[in-house]
CSV table of C-alpha atoms in Angstrom, one decimal:
chain,number,residue,atom,x,y,z
C,16,THR,CA,-26.6,-148.4,173.5
C,17,TRP,CA,-27.8,-145.5,172.1
C,18,THR,CA,-26.0,-143.6,174.5
C,19,VAL,CA,-22.8,-144.6,173.3
C,20,TYR,CA,-23.7,-144.5,170.4
C,21,SER,CA,-24.5,-140.8,170.0
C,22,LEU,CA,-21.4,-139.7,172.3
C,23,LEU,CA,-19.2,-141.8,169.2
C,24,GLN,CA,-21.0,-140.5,166.8
C,25,LYS,CA,-20.4,-137.0,167.9
C,26,LYS,CA,-17.1,-137.3,168.8
C,27,LEU,CA,-16.8,-138.5,165.1
C,28,LEU,CA,-18.3,-135.6,163.7
C,29,ARG,CA,-15.4,-133.4,165.0
C,30,GLU,CA,-13.4,-134.8,162.0
C,31,PHE,CA,-16.1,-136.7,159.3
C,32,THR,CA,-18.8,-134.8,157.7
C,33,SER,CA,-22.2,-136.5,158.4
C,34,SER,CA,-22.5,-137.8,155.1
C,35,GLN,CA,-18.5,-139.9,155.1
C,36,LEU,CA,-19.9,-140.8,158.6
C,37,LEU,CA,-23.1,-142.5,156.9
C,38,PHE,CA,-21.4,-143.8,154.6
C,39,MET,CA,-18.4,-145.9,156.3
C,40,MET,CA,-20.7,-147.7,158.9
C,41,TYR,CA,-23.0,-148.5,155.3
C,42,GLY,CA,-20.0,-149.8,153.9
C,43,PHE,CA,-18.8,-151.1,156.9
C,44,SER,CA,-22.1,-153.0,157.8
C,45,ALA,CA,-22.2,-154.0,154.3
C,46,LEU,CA,-18.6,-155.7,154.4
C,47,VAL,CA,-19.9,-157.5,157.4
C,48,LEU,CA,-23.1,-158.5,156.5
C,49,PHE,CA,-22.1,-159.6,153.1
C,50,PRO,CA,-21.1,-163.8,153.6
C,51,PHE,CA,-24.7,-163.6,155.0
C,52,VAL,CA,-26.3,-162.6,151.7
C,53,SER,CA,-29.0,-164.8,149.7
C,54,PRO,CA,-29.4,-163.2,146.7
C,55,ASN,CA,-31.9,-166.1,145.7
C,56,ALA,CA,-34.5,-164.3,148.7
C,57,LEU,CA,-34.8,-161.2,146.9
C,58,LEU,CA,-35.4,-163.2,143.1
C,59,LYS,CA,-38.4,-164.4,145.6
C,60,LEU,CA,-40.4,-161.0,145.8
C,61,ASP,CA,-43.5,-160.4,144.4
C,62,GLY,CA,-43.7,-156.3,143.5
C,63,PHE,CA,-45.1,-155.0,146.4
C,64,GLN,CA,-42.7,-156.8,148.8
C,65,ILE,CA,-39.4,-155.4,146.5
C,66,PHE,CA,-41.6,-151.8,147.3
C,67,LEU,CA,-41.8,-152.4,151.0
C,68,LEU,CA,-37.7,-153.5,150.5
C,69,SER,CA,-36.9,-150.2,149.2
C,70,PHE,CA,-39.2,-148.1,151.4
C,71,CYS,CA,-37.1,-149.9,154.7
C,72,CYS,CA,-34.0,-149.1,152.6
C,73,LEU,CA,-35.1,-145.9,152.0
C,74,ASN,CA,-36.3,-145.0,154.9
C,75,THR,CA,-33.4,-146.2,156.7
C,76,VAL,CA,-31.1,-143.8,155.4
C,77,VAL,CA,-32.9,-141.2,155.6
C,78,ALA,CA,-33.4,-142.0,159.3
C,79,TYR,CA,-29.6,-142.0,160.2
C,80,GLY,CA,-28.8,-139.3,157.9
C,81,CYS,CA,-31.5,-137.1,159.4
C,82,PHE,CA,-30.5,-138.0,162.7
C,83,THR,CA,-26.5,-137.9,162.3
C,84,GLU,CA,-27.1,-134.5,161.0
C,85,ALA,CA,-29.6,-133.4,164.1
C,86,LEU,CA,-26.1,-134.5,166.2
C,87,ASN,CA,-24.4,-131.9,164.3
C,88,CYS,CA,-26.5,-129.0,165.2
C,89,TRP,CA,-27.9,-130.3,168.8
C,90,ASP,CA,-26.8,-131.0,172.1
C,91,ALA,CA,-26.3,-135.4,172.7
C,92,SER,CA,-28.7,-135.3,175.1
C,93,LYS,CA,-31.5,-133.3,172.8
C,94,VAL,CA,-31.1,-135.5,170.0
C,95,SER,CA,-31.4,-139.1,172.2
C,96,ALA,CA,-34.8,-137.0,174.0
C,97,VAL,CA,-36.2,-137.1,170.5
C,98,LEU,CA,-34.8,-140.4,169.6
C,99,ALA,CA,-36.7,-141.5,172.9
C,100,LEU,CA,-39.4,-140.5,170.9
C,101,ALA,CA,-39.4,-143.7,168.4
C,102,PRO,CA,-40.9,-145.8,169.8
C,103,LEU,CA,-44.6,-144.0,170.7
C,104,PHE,CA,-45.1,-143.1,167.5
C,105,THR,CA,-44.6,-147.3,166.5
C,106,ILE,CA,-47.2,-147.5,169.4
C,107,ILE,CA,-49.5,-144.7,167.9
C,108,GLY,CA,-49.1,-146.5,164.2
C,109,LEU,CA,-49.8,-149.8,165.5
C,110,LYS,CA,-53.5,-148.7,166.8
C,111,PHE,CA,-54.0,-146.8,163.8
C,112,ILE,CA,-53.2,-150.1,161.4
C,113,VAL,CA,-55.4,-151.8,164.3
C,114,LEU,CA,-58.1,-149.3,163.6
C,115,ILE,CA,-58.5,-149.4,159.9
C,116,GLU,CA,-57.7,-153.6,159.4
C,117,PRO,CA,-58.6,-155.5,163.0
C,118,ASN,CA,-57.4,-159.0,162.0
C,119,TYR,CA,-54.0,-157.0,161.7
C,120,ALA,CA,-51.4,-160.0,162.9
C,121,TYR,CA,-49.4,-158.0,165.1
C,122,SER,CA,-52.7,-156.5,166.8
C,123,ASP,CA,-52.0,-153.9,169.9
C,124,ARG,CA,-51.6,-155.4,173.4
C,125,LEU,CA,-50.7,-152.8,175.6
C,126,GLY,CA,-51.2,-152.9,178.7
C,127,ALA,CA,-52.2,-149.7,181.3
C,128,LEU,CA,-48.6,-149.9,182.4
C,129,SER,CA,-47.7,-149.7,179.0
C,130,LEU,CA,-49.6,-147.0,178.3
C,131,ILE,CA,-48.6,-145.6,181.8
C,132,GLY,CA,-45.0,-145.8,180.9
C,133,ALA,CA,-45.1,-144.5,177.6
C,134,MET,CA,-47.0,-141.0,178.9
C,135,LEU,CA,-43.9,-140.6,181.6
C,136,LEU,CA,-41.4,-141.2,178.3
C,137,VAL,CA,-42.9,-138.2,176.6
C,138,LEU,CA,-42.8,-136.2,179.6
C,139,GLY,CA,-39.6,-136.6,180.0
C,140,SER,CA,-38.6,-135.9,176.4
C,141,VAL,CA,-40.7,-132.7,176.8
C,142,LEU,CA,-39.1,-131.7,180.4
C,143,THR,CA,-35.7,-132.6,178.4
C,144,ALA,CA,-36.0,-130.0,175.4
C,145,LEU,CA,-37.3,-127.6,177.5
C,146,MET,CA,-35.2,-127.1,180.3
C,147,PRO,CA,-32.9,-125.1,178.5
C,148,ILE,CA,-35.6,-122.2,178.3
C,149,PHE,CA,-36.5,-122.3,181.6
C,150,SER,CA,-33.2,-122.2,182.5
C,151,ARG,CA,-33.1,-119.2,180.6
C,152,TYR,CA,-35.4,-118.3,182.5
C,153,LEU,CA,-34.7,-118.9,185.5
C,154,GLU,CA,-31.3,-116.7,185.4
C,155,LYS,CA,-33.3,-114.1,183.8
C,156,ASN,CA,-35.2,-113.8,187.3
C,157,SER,CA,-32.0,-114.5,189.4
C,158,SER,CA,-30.3,-110.8,188.1
C,159,ASP,CA,-33.1,-109.2,187.9
C,160,SER,CA,-33.5,-109.1,191.6
C,161,ALA,CA,-30.7,-109.8,192.2
C,162,SER,CA,-30.2,-105.9,190.9
C,163,LEU,CA,-33.0,-104.7,192.5
C,164,GLY,CA,-32.2,-106.0,195.7
C,165,GLY,CA,-29.1,-104.4,194.9
C,166,SER,CA,-30.2,-101.1,194.6
């Protein structure tokens, strides 16, 4: 799903700016979700819950703004590789919260297989990001070898 989303958004960025694209996505989403809105639920929130909701809203706008701008500047494959690291930040954050508050309701229950999968994810993302550097290095060395051999 993220791959399709990235590729479609990359194509749309040819016609629209990042800001225009985000405005259209949020506007369309607001119209589609409006029938399901319950304003009474917002009125029942306490101060801390309003703070958390505001943080989540701001975080979403900033995160997707950065994601759209990254797609504007980088190849979709690099953006997707960085995006794949998001679950790892969630795992790290959860481990940190459980360290501070051991009775946290959603404690981490990750087994060895999950941690190995997370390490493989990091390795894949690093290799994807570094592949252009390795390619340039190999091309340079092969061209140097060819010029030495041809002399």
